[in-house]
Amino acid sequence: MKIAVCLRRVPDTTTKIVIAAGGKSIDEAGVKFVANPYDEYAIEAALTLKEGAGSGETTVIALGGDSVQETLRTALAIGIDRAVHLQGTPSPDGLANARVLADHLRGGNYDLILCGKLAVDDYGQQTGAMIAELLELPCATAITKLDVSGGQASVEREVEGGVESATCALPAVFTCDKGLNNPRLPSLKGIMAAKKKPLDVIAVSPGNGGVTVISLAVPLERAAGRIVGEGAAAVPALMQALVSEAKVI
Amino acid sequence: MADILVVLEVRDGALRKGAGELIAAARRIADGSVDALICSAASISGLDPLGVAGADRVLTATHADFATYCPDGIVATVASIASPYRAILVAGTATGKDLGPRIAARINAPCAMDITAIDASGNALKAVRPVYAGKALQTIELAGPAVIVMRPGAVAAAQHGRAGATSAVTVPPFTRRLTVAPVRTSERGSLDVAEARVVISGGRGLGDPKHFALLEELAAAFGGEAAVGASRAVVDAGWAEHGAQVGQTGKTVAPELYIAVGISGAIQHLAGMRTAKVIVAINRDKDAPIFKVADYGIVGDLFEVVPALTAAVKQARAH
Ligand SMILES: Cc1cc2nc3c(=O)[nH]c(=O)nc-3n(C[C@H](O)[C@H](O)[C@H](O)COP(=O)(O)OP(=O)(O)OC[C@H]3O[C@@H](n4cnc5c(N)ncnc54)[C@H](O)[C@@H]3O)c2cc1C
Ligand SMILES: Nc1ncnc2c1ncn2[C@@H]1O[C@H](COP(=O)(O)O)[C@@H](O)[C@H]1O
C-alpha cells in the first residue's frame, strides 16, 4: 500500500496573532510552528494502514519555504518513510496549491492520498477535495472513520444532526478530522532514524491564482457585556434583558 | 454584479434550512438574476418560498443517484451550467464545505470558505473570512468566477419577492466515484448545534455527565428551537458526543442565543461561538474569561441558576 500525506506547517494554535506591518499577514517573530493538527490524524492513519497491510510505503509532502523541512522531519521521526519538499511560496488561492500538489501526486501511483480537514492558519478547508477533483479520484472529506480492505474504502463523516457513511474504490483522497485516531508521538529512536530518511526537494511555483489578500485584521472585540446579578435571584433580570432588550426570547 | 447561482442542499428528499439565507447573500452581490439549483431524486414540493426569498429562477436537476448526497453528480451538473455566473454560492455546512472546493476545482475557479461578509460594489468581488481560529479576519478579492461558501448565520434571510419560476436542467453523464448512504440521525435528535436558533452548552462545571439533563430540560423549554452543545473538556471526558463540541476543533456556531453553562471560556472555545448574536454565561467564578465575551452574565452555582432559568423560560413562552 502506497500512501501519501499532505502536510502543512502552521503556527501553534495557542499562538497570539499579531498582524505584520503591511496588514496582510501575521508577524512570525517568536511564533512556534508545528505540523497542522489535522495532518497528524492523516499521518497516524497512514502508519496504521501500512502496518495493517504489512508492507508499503508512506510519503509526506509539503509545499512551502525551506522551513517546512523541519516539519517534514518531524513526520519522518513519527514513522513516515520518505518526504518530499515542494519548494515554493504557497498561493493565497488554495486551488493553485492543490494543483501543484496534484501535479506531483499524479505520477506517484498512490493507493491513498490523505490530507487534514483544514489547515489551522488559513482555514482553507479545500485542498484535499480539490486534489481529488484534479486527479479524478473518489473523495470524502472530514472523515472520522476509515476502513480499507480489498481495494475498497469505507468511511464515516459527521454531518449536521448525524453521521454519513460512504464507500469507494481505491485509489482515493480523504481528509481527516478529529476522532479518526489518536496520533502517536515521535520516539527517540524515530528521531535518530529520521535523519537518515530521504527528503527530496523539488522546486515548484504555484503562482498567484485568483485570490488577492486585501487585508488581515484582528476582529473587533465584542462590546463588553454586563453581569446581571448573582445566583438564581438574577434570573428575572436576565429574562428581562433577553426578552425586552435583546429580544431573543 | 452579474448573475449568481446558489446550490441548495437537499437531505432525505427535503430542502435543508438556510436556503433563504443563501439566496439573501446572493441578492447582495447580484445585479442580474439569482438562480437556485436543486439536485434531488424526485421533485420537491413547496418551493414558492425561494422566490419570496429572492430567487429569480429555481433550476431543478433530477437523477436517481441524488437520493443521497452525490458530490460527483452535483459537481457535473453545476459545471454544465456554470459559465454565465460570476459566483456560485454554497452554504457552509458539512455538505457544502465538501461540495464547494470540488466545484471550484472542476470549473477552475477560486473557492472562498466560511465567508461572513460579501460585497460587490465597484465591480470587485470581495469577501471576509475568519482565519487562525477566528483570531484574525482576512479580506480577499476574488478574480473571475468564484465559489463562495457562506458561513451559516452570516447573512439573514429577507423578502425580495422574485418570480422563482421553476425550470428543469439536464443532469450530464457522470461517474459516481463515491457512494454515500443515507444520513443516520444521531440519538440527540436531528437538531444540530450548528443549525439551532438557541444553543445551550455545558462544560466541566457540570461535574458529572448525568447533569447534562439540566441543559436538556432548559433546551426543551425553548420548544424544539434549542440544541445542547459542549466544551471539549467534557467531550474528551466522554460526557458528550463529538458532534456537540463547540470550538476550534469542534463546530462553529452563530445562533441567536448562546448560553454557556459551567464553561470557563478558553480561547479555543470562544473560536466556535463568539459570533453568536447574544451570549449568556453562567459561571460561579466572576473572573472566568467567558464573562469578557458574554452580553449577560450570572455569577453563581449552575445547579441553582439553570433550573430557575428553565422555569422562567417555560413561563415566558407560555404567554
Ligand atoms: C488545540 C486545542 C484545541 C481545542 N479545541 C477546543 C474546542 O474546540 N472547544 C473547546 O471547548 N475547547 C477546546 N480546547 C480546550 C480548551 O483549551 C479548554 O481546555 C476547554 O474549553 C475547557 O473546558 P471547560 O470550560 O468545560 O472546562 P474548565 O476550563 O475546567 O471550566 C469549567 C468552568 O466551570 C465553572 N464551574 C465549576 N463548577 C460550577 C458550578 N457549580 N456552577 C457554575 N460554574 C461552575 C468553573 O468556574 C470554570 O470556569 C482546545 C484546546 C487545544 C489545545
Ligand atoms: N502547503 C501545503 N503543503 C502540503 N499540504 C498542504 C498545504 N496546504 C494544505 N495542505 C493539505 O491540505 C489540508 C487542508 O488545508 P487547507 O485547504 O488549506 O485548509 C492540510 O491539512 C494539508 O493536508
XYZ file of C-alpha atoms and ligand atoms in Angstrom:
644
model
C 0.000 0.000 0.000
C 1.445 3.356 -1.098
C 0.138 6.260 0.931
C 0.808 9.982 0.587
C 0.105 12.535 3.309
C -0.023 16.250 2.513
C 1.477 18.138 5.411
C 1.303 21.818 6.188
C 3.417 23.811 8.601
C 1.275 26.139 10.704
C 1.595 28.346 13.777
C 0.829 26.512 17.005
C -2.856 27.056 17.819
C -2.068 28.736 21.120
C -0.126 31.469 19.295
C -1.164 35.029 19.899
C -1.817 36.532 16.491
C -0.032 39.796 15.743
C -0.582 41.419 12.349
C 2.613 42.228 10.455
C 3.422 45.647 9.026
C 1.602 45.900 5.700
C -1.544 44.447 7.245
C -1.802 41.339 5.089
C -0.110 38.588 7.070
C 0.880 37.661 10.603
C 4.083 38.711 12.300
C 6.034 35.443 12.534
C 8.556 36.700 15.091
C 8.562 34.407 18.090
C 5.812 32.188 16.659
C 6.219 28.449 17.204
C 5.421 26.416 14.102
C 4.094 22.862 14.190
C 2.573 20.252 11.899
C -1.081 21.092 11.237
C -3.020 19.190 13.963
C -5.416 17.589 11.445
C -2.455 16.335 9.407
C -1.361 14.374 12.485
C -4.527 12.299 12.101
C -3.592 11.734 8.454
C -0.072 10.626 9.418
C -1.440 8.241 12.048
C -3.934 6.764 9.568
C -1.164 6.254 7.005
C 1.085 4.488 9.512
C -1.721 2.248 10.835
C -2.835 1.252 7.335
C 0.711 0.408 6.272
C 1.239 -1.634 9.440
C -2.060 -3.419 8.826
C -1.140 -4.202 5.219
C 2.253 -5.485 6.338
C 4.042 -3.715 3.505
C 4.043 -0.478 1.615
C 5.485 2.983 1.727
C 4.359 6.225 3.334
C 5.345 9.638 1.970
C 4.803 13.128 3.379
C 4.643 16.063 1.007
C 4.783 19.718 1.986
C 4.610 22.792 -0.200
C 6.342 25.836 1.238
C 9.599 27.572 2.038
C 12.678 25.836 3.424
C 11.304 25.895 6.968
C 8.816 23.119 6.086
C 11.745 20.668 6.064
C 11.759 20.771 9.847
C 8.069 19.777 9.880
C 8.716 17.038 7.320
C 11.499 15.648 9.559
C 9.030 15.508 12.438
C 6.755 13.324 10.307
C 9.723 11.096 9.448
C 10.508 10.829 13.162
C 6.945 9.691 13.829
C 7.484 6.888 11.327
C 6.767 8.099 7.787
C 9.244 6.566 5.278
C 10.127 9.454 2.991
C 9.488 13.150 2.488
C 9.110 15.490 -0.461
C 9.577 19.222 -0.147
C 7.814 21.096 -2.919
C 9.841 24.249 -2.621
C 7.881 27.387 -3.434
C 5.678 30.078 -1.974
C 2.110 28.887 -1.345
C -0.588 30.981 -3.021
C -3.480 32.600 -1.151
C -5.599 30.683 -3.689
C -5.990 27.104 -2.414
C -6.631 25.862 -5.948
C -3.171 26.977 -7.093
C -1.611 24.986 -4.245
C -3.841 21.973 -4.813
C -2.750 21.974 -8.448
C 0.944 21.880 -7.533
C 0.310 19.063 -5.054
C -1.873 17.160 -7.539
C 0.733 17.514 -10.295
C 3.306 15.934 -8.031
C 0.970 13.213 -6.724
C -0.217 12.266 -10.217
C 2.874 10.251 -11.111
C 3.246 8.665 -7.679
C 0.935 5.671 -8.045
C -0.538 6.201 -4.589
C -3.364 3.991 -3.331
C -4.372 6.619 -0.852
C -3.833 10.368 -0.515
C -4.582 11.821 2.916
C -4.916 15.456 3.945
C -6.116 17.280 7.029
C -9.704 18.519 7.123
C -8.371 22.048 7.352
C -5.196 23.973 7.976
C -5.465 25.965 11.211
C -3.748 29.006 9.684
C -5.699 29.846 6.527
C -8.759 27.699 7.285
C -8.850 26.976 3.548
C -10.776 23.690 4.006
C -10.380 22.847 0.368
C -7.041 21.329 -0.608
C -7.965 17.622 -0.334
C -11.223 17.814 -2.257
C -9.524 19.881 -4.955
C -6.662 17.394 -5.322
C -9.238 14.618 -5.740
C -11.141 16.561 -8.366
C -7.946 17.416 -10.291
C -6.834 13.768 -10.221
C -10.381 12.494 -10.914
C -10.278 10.347 -7.779
C -13.035 9.493 -5.299
C -13.007 11.681 -2.231
C -14.608 12.056 1.177
C -13.847 14.966 3.467
C -13.606 15.333 7.248
C -13.713 11.609 7.908
C -13.837 10.247 11.459
C -13.643 6.564 10.497
C -11.684 4.758 7.783
C -11.594 1.064 6.907
C -9.667 -0.250 3.940
C -9.876 -3.778 2.589
C -9.762 -5.465 -0.796
C -9.124 -2.237 -2.679
C -12.245 -0.627 -1.183
C -12.544 2.033 1.480
C -15.467 2.763 3.756
C -15.582 5.975 5.718
C -17.776 7.932 8.092
C -18.139 11.658 8.478
C -20.183 13.861 10.757
C -22.875 15.975 9.197
C -25.383 18.271 10.902
C -27.501 16.102 13.137
C -25.993 12.754 12.192
C -23.373 10.585 10.595
C -22.944 9.838 6.913
C -21.112 6.735 5.733
C -19.708 6.253 2.259
C -17.749 3.747 0.208
C -15.436 3.976 -2.769
C -12.710 2.125 -4.626
C -9.039 2.970 -4.159
C -7.121 4.999 -5.125
C -8.926 7.743 -3.236
C -8.388 11.012 -1.386
C -9.624 11.565 2.178
C -9.354 14.490 4.542
C -9.054 13.625 8.222
C -10.999 15.018 11.188
C -10.536 14.782 14.933
C -11.860 11.443 16.150
C -10.267 9.372 13.373
C -7.484 8.093 15.645
C -5.056 9.090 18.378
C -1.843 10.304 16.786
C 1.371 8.800 18.161
C 4.348 10.941 19.148
C 7.855 10.691 17.756
C 10.145 8.340 19.692
C 13.816 8.974 20.404
C 14.689 6.086 18.082
C 12.427 7.608 15.450
C 14.125 10.980 15.731
C 17.529 9.363 15.131
C 16.202 7.279 12.214
C 14.553 10.335 10.634
C 17.909 11.947 9.976
C 18.761 9.210 7.504
C 15.422 9.003 5.711
C 15.177 10.514 2.208
C 13.910 14.094 1.821
C 13.703 15.168 -1.813
C 13.455 18.825 -2.762
C 11.620 19.857 -5.927
C 11.196 23.490 -6.970
C 7.636 24.495 -7.874
C 5.741 27.730 -8.495
C 2.066 27.793 -7.554
C 1.590 31.357 -8.868
C -0.979 33.770 -7.516
C -4.233 32.237 -8.689
C -7.498 34.120 -8.436
C -7.280 35.338 -4.839
C -5.690 38.574 -3.635
C -5.409 39.281 0.070
C -6.578 42.844 0.706
C -6.116 42.891 4.455
C -5.709 40.865 7.612
C -7.039 42.347 10.817
C -7.731 41.361 14.378
C -11.513 41.234 14.828
C -13.227 43.814 16.969
C -13.809 42.545 20.459
C -17.443 42.117 21.371
C -18.636 45.137 23.270
C -18.269 44.373 26.953
C -21.426 42.939 28.435
C -22.616 43.071 31.980
C -23.133 40.816 34.959
C -26.853 40.986 35.636
C -26.548 39.568 39.129
C -25.674 36.645 41.334
C -27.312 33.262 41.740
C -30.898 32.248 40.973
C -32.068 35.671 42.180
C -30.573 37.154 38.996
C -32.767 35.072 36.669
C -35.605 37.643 36.432
C -33.090 40.345 35.447
C -31.624 38.020 32.822
C -35.069 37.209 31.436
C -35.922 40.889 31.287
C -32.739 41.521 29.275
C -33.331 38.593 26.907
C -36.993 39.386 26.302
C -37.058 43.184 26.151
C -33.516 44.262 25.347
C -32.018 41.523 23.180
C -35.425 40.232 22.007
C -34.225 36.656 21.618
C -36.959 35.013 23.694
C -22.743 42.092 -10.275
C -23.981 39.824 -12.977
C -25.800 36.586 -12.328
C -25.300 34.432 -9.276
C -26.033 30.729 -8.823
C -26.844 29.241 -5.441
C -26.673 25.494 -4.928
C -29.201 24.425 -2.305
C -28.791 21.452 -0.026
C -31.227 18.539 -0.009
C -31.387 15.695 2.508
C -33.948 12.875 2.568
C -35.927 14.492 -0.224
C -36.356 17.856 1.506
C -34.559 21.191 1.324
C -32.269 21.859 4.279
C -32.526 25.002 6.327
C -30.586 28.013 5.227
C -31.852 28.338 1.628
C -33.288 31.781 2.377
C -30.011 32.963 3.913
C -28.019 31.795 0.931
C -30.355 33.462 -1.549
C -30.217 36.682 0.507
C -26.404 36.576 0.339
C -26.592 36.116 -3.436
C -29.006 39.069 -3.794
C -26.434 41.273 -2.070
C -23.932 40.765 -4.867
C -26.262 40.176 -7.839
C -27.260 42.882 -10.253
C -28.594 40.284 -12.656
C -30.559 37.250 -11.695
C -30.182 34.852 -8.806
C -30.783 31.239 -9.787
C -31.207 28.457 -7.239
C -30.211 24.912 -8.202
C -31.807 21.907 -6.511
C -30.417 18.429 -7.154
C -32.810 15.728 -5.966
C -34.065 12.257 -6.813
C -37.691 13.352 -7.113
C -39.356 16.703 -7.451
C -39.607 18.682 -4.235
C -42.783 20.499 -3.365
C -43.200 23.813 -1.593
C -40.569 25.801 -3.492
C -42.572 29.063 -3.562
C -40.646 30.476 -0.556
C -37.482 30.505 -2.717
C -38.982 33.145 -4.995
C -40.131 35.134 -1.985
C -36.599 34.918 -0.601
C -35.224 36.393 -3.817
C -34.629 33.650 -6.387
C -35.479 34.662 -9.951
C -35.385 31.079 -11.178
C -35.382 27.708 -9.493
C -33.460 25.124 -11.511
C -34.257 21.505 -10.750
C -31.916 18.652 -11.650
C -33.398 15.224 -11.092
C -31.442 11.972 -11.006
C -31.933 8.685 -9.146
C -28.413 8.952 -7.664
C -29.430 12.178 -5.900
C -31.428 10.187 -3.306
C -28.384 10.575 -1.044
C -25.562 13.117 -1.236
C -23.891 12.608 -4.597
C -20.974 15.020 -4.982
C -19.891 13.616 -8.343
C -23.317 14.190 -9.884
C -23.855 17.614 -8.353
C -20.418 18.813 -9.458
C -21.070 17.615 -13.016
C -24.465 19.355 -13.062
C -23.145 22.635 -11.678
C -20.182 22.603 -14.083
C -22.536 22.111 -17.025
C -24.462 25.314 -16.233
C -21.726 27.371 -14.520
C -20.396 29.530 -17.334
C -22.722 32.571 -17.133
C -22.347 33.028 -13.394
C -19.975 35.426 -11.668
C -20.241 33.489 -8.420
C -21.602 30.185 -7.176
C -22.786 30.205 -3.563
C -22.984 27.173 -1.302
C -23.907 27.005 2.399
C -21.018 26.232 4.741
C -22.488 23.036 6.183
C -20.561 19.741 6.279
C -22.024 19.005 2.854
C -21.433 22.467 1.419
C -17.828 22.514 2.594
C -17.335 19.192 0.839
C -19.021 20.365 -2.349
C -17.634 23.891 -2.778
C -13.972 23.012 -3.363
C -14.932 20.215 -5.750
C -16.990 22.615 -7.876
C -14.187 25.175 -7.773
C -11.561 22.703 -8.954
C -13.854 21.432 -11.718
C -14.588 24.885 -13.133
C -11.100 26.243 -12.413
C -12.267 28.935 -10.008
C -11.037 30.002 -6.586
C -13.035 28.814 -3.579
C -13.545 31.114 -0.589
C -14.568 29.234 2.529
C -16.525 30.309 5.632
C -17.436 33.740 4.301
C -19.015 36.056 6.854
C -19.496 39.096 4.589
C -19.517 39.692 0.835
C -19.538 42.831 -1.205
C -19.573 43.513 -4.922
C -19.586 47.284 -5.055
C -17.113 48.790 -7.525
C -17.326 45.583 -9.555
C -14.719 43.739 -7.481
C -15.953 40.713 -5.562
C -14.681 40.965 -2.012
C -15.225 38.578 0.870
C -14.343 38.446 4.549
C -13.396 35.226 6.316
C -12.178 34.303 9.791
C -8.720 32.681 9.809
C -6.409 31.490 12.605
C -9.406 30.060 14.503
C -11.212 33.377 14.365
C -8.264 35.268 15.833
C -7.990 37.281 12.615
C -10.246 38.344 9.756
C -8.977 38.163 6.206
C -10.457 40.267 3.424
C -9.858 38.869 -0.053
C -10.667 39.857 -3.591
C -11.735 37.143 -5.996
C -10.970 37.335 -9.709
C -13.125 35.714 -12.380
C -15.882 33.295 -11.462
C -15.619 32.178 -7.826
C -17.167 29.658 -5.489
C -18.264 31.234 -2.198
C -19.056 29.021 0.765
C -21.105 31.118 3.189
C -20.870 30.627 6.935
C -24.357 29.721 8.216
C -25.940 32.628 10.054
C -23.738 35.243 8.357
C -26.496 36.824 6.283
C -30.119 36.934 7.374
C -32.864 35.774 5.026
C -35.019 38.561 3.603
C -38.124 39.032 1.479
C -37.319 40.105 -2.060
C -40.394 38.774 -3.841
C -38.933 37.487 -7.089
C -40.605 35.194 -9.600
C -38.946 31.956 -8.546
C -40.130 30.286 -11.766
C -39.072 26.654 -11.960
C -37.254 25.099 -14.898
C -35.563 21.745 -15.319
C -31.887 21.312 -16.148
C -30.404 18.148 -17.585
C -28.004 16.149 -15.459
C -24.991 15.412 -17.688
C -23.453 11.932 -17.680
C -21.109 11.472 -14.715
C -19.121 8.756 -12.983
C -20.224 8.126 -9.432
C -16.928 7.571 -7.627
C -18.281 7.843 -4.098
C -21.405 6.051 -2.881
C -22.983 7.735 0.121
C -25.505 6.061 2.428
C -28.463 7.948 3.941
C -27.563 10.049 6.979
C -28.032 8.190 10.261
C -29.664 10.704 12.551
C -27.955 10.945 15.919
C -29.707 9.980 19.156
C -29.858 13.575 20.252
C -32.376 14.143 17.509
C -31.850 15.946 14.271
C -31.325 19.471 15.600
C -27.640 20.232 15.380
C -25.780 22.878 17.368
C -24.692 24.427 14.074
C -28.298 24.921 12.987
C -30.225 25.678 16.154
C -31.570 29.156 16.973
C -30.571 28.644 20.590
C -27.503 26.705 21.774
C -27.007 25.763 25.418
C -23.519 24.412 26.061
C -22.200 22.665 29.130
C -18.645 22.405 30.401
C -16.673 20.791 33.156
C -18.612 22.828 35.690
C -21.467 20.329 35.260
C -19.334 17.942 37.303
C -20.940 14.772 36.012
C -22.317 13.622 32.648
C -25.754 12.995 34.151
C -26.099 16.697 34.875
C -26.439 17.351 31.131
C -30.089 16.541 31.872
C -30.362 20.052 33.350
C -29.341 21.511 29.995
C -31.673 19.167 28.088
C -34.536 20.486 30.230
C -33.572 24.086 29.534
C -33.336 23.246 25.815
C -36.776 21.613 25.930
C -38.189 24.792 27.446
C -37.288 26.511 24.154
C -39.686 24.162 22.380
C -37.551 22.473 19.721
C -35.506 25.564 18.881
C -32.552 24.734 21.107
C -29.699 22.240 20.864
C -27.275 21.200 23.601
C -23.561 21.758 22.956
C -20.421 21.035 24.945
C -16.881 22.175 25.608
C -14.004 19.998 24.503
C -13.111 19.168 28.100
C -16.365 17.263 28.518
C -16.325 15.744 25.022
C -12.840 14.382 25.681
C -14.082 13.037 29.016
C -16.816 11.158 27.154
C -19.686 13.139 28.693
C -20.941 14.364 25.302
C -20.655 13.369 21.627
C -18.028 14.982 19.438
C -20.820 16.270 17.205
C -21.884 18.528 20.074
C -18.470 20.114 20.608
C -18.286 23.839 20.040
C -14.946 25.470 19.324
C -11.804 25.384 17.295
C -11.717 21.593 16.957
C -15.491 21.259 17.015
C -18.284 23.218 15.410
C -18.554 26.910 14.766
C -21.965 28.141 15.751
C -23.667 31.503 15.281
C -27.045 31.126 16.991
C -29.258 33.990 18.095
C -28.728 32.958 21.695
C -25.764 31.050 23.161
C -25.866 30.072 26.820
C -22.528 28.858 28.254
C -23.027 26.888 31.467
C -20.014 25.948 33.584
C -17.641 26.797 30.750
C -14.554 28.868 31.508
C -14.288 30.442 28.046
C -10.921 29.228 26.755
C -9.797 30.908 23.537
C -10.411 27.652 21.604
C -13.989 27.538 22.851
C -14.558 31.201 22.002
C -13.367 30.499 18.453
C -16.536 28.482 17.923
C -19.166 30.790 19.392
C -18.008 34.372 19.536
C -20.177 35.383 16.585
C -23.397 34.352 18.335
C -25.842 37.257 18.394
C -26.345 37.169 22.158
C -24.105 35.324 24.623
C -25.158 34.449 28.164
C -22.692 32.995 30.676
C -23.479 31.182 33.891
C -20.371 30.541 35.976
C -19.555 30.645 39.650
C -16.181 32.307 39.022
C -16.713 36.033 38.392
C -13.260 36.210 36.764
C -13.929 33.434 34.224
C -12.896 34.670 30.739
C -16.325 33.749 29.343
C -17.700 36.896 31.018
C -15.468 39.016 28.755
C -17.459 37.956 25.683
C -20.856 37.476 27.337
C -23.535 40.098 26.822
C -25.215 38.997 30.043
C -23.673 37.062 32.879
C -24.879 35.465 36.059
C -22.256 34.692 38.677
C -23.476 31.694 40.613
C -23.917 27.976 41.027
C -25.314 26.493 37.850
C -27.289 23.932 39.846
C -29.378 26.786 41.249
C -29.393 29.115 38.264
C -30.217 26.683 35.439
C -33.416 25.207 36.949
C -34.633 28.722 37.769
C -33.897 29.825 34.210
C -35.697 26.772 32.794
C -38.795 27.632 34.811
C -38.621 31.276 33.712
C -38.237 30.403 30.020
C -41.188 27.989 30.209
C -43.288 30.664 31.790
C -42.253 33.360 29.314
C -43.001 31.131 26.348
C -46.370 30.098 27.736
C -47.526 33.715 27.412
C -5.532 22.619 20.023
C -6.659 22.797 21.002
C -7.963 22.787 20.523
C -9.045 22.954 21.412
N -10.313 22.963 20.906
C -11.350 23.197 21.740
C -12.687 23.268 21.253
O -12.978 23.079 20.061
N -13.684 23.535 22.120
C -13.456 23.735 23.460
O -14.416 23.970 24.192
N -12.202 23.648 23.941
C -11.154 23.370 23.131
N -9.907 23.253 23.658
C -9.770 23.161 25.128
C -9.791 24.488 25.840
O -8.485 24.998 25.865
C -10.288 24.287 27.288
O -9.468 23.335 27.934
C -11.738 23.819 27.403
O -12.573 24.609 26.596
C -12.181 23.904 28.853
O -13.464 23.363 29.002
P -14.430 23.850 30.143
O -14.650 25.311 30.020
O -15.615 22.953 30.112
O -13.630 23.463 31.474
P -12.890 24.382 32.539
O -11.911 25.278 31.888
O -12.418 23.459 33.581
O -14.040 25.323 33.104
C -15.061 24.885 33.954
C -15.781 26.119 34.437
O -16.931 25.739 35.182
C -17.073 26.637 36.268
N -17.840 25.918 37.305
C -17.472 24.849 38.043
N -18.466 24.455 38.835
C -19.509 25.294 38.627
C -20.815 25.402 39.151
N -21.297 24.534 40.066
N -21.606 26.396 38.720
C -21.165 27.294 37.804
N -19.922 27.230 37.254
C -19.114 26.242 37.650
C -15.672 26.982 36.672
O -15.644 28.219 37.352
C -14.943 27.022 35.341
O -14.928 28.332 34.807
C -8.814 23.101 22.800
C -7.507 23.111 23.281
C -6.439 22.970 22.407
C -5.043 22.997 22.947
N 1.262 23.976 1.586
C 0.791 22.739 1.776
N 1.609 21.658 1.658
C 1.138 20.403 1.834
N -0.131 20.129 2.154
C -0.988 21.156 2.299
C -0.574 22.510 2.109
N -1.643 23.304 2.327
C -2.678 22.488 2.648
N -2.280 21.193 2.626
C -3.098 19.998 2.946
O -4.461 20.335 2.836
C -5.110 20.281 4.112
C -6.165 21.343 4.227
O -5.600 22.613 4.060
P -6.487 23.882 3.687
O -7.276 23.504 2.496
O -5.506 24.966 3.455
O -7.340 24.145 4.903
C -3.980 20.363 5.107
O -4.382 19.776 6.336
C -2.892 19.581 4.388
O -3.123 18.181 4.476
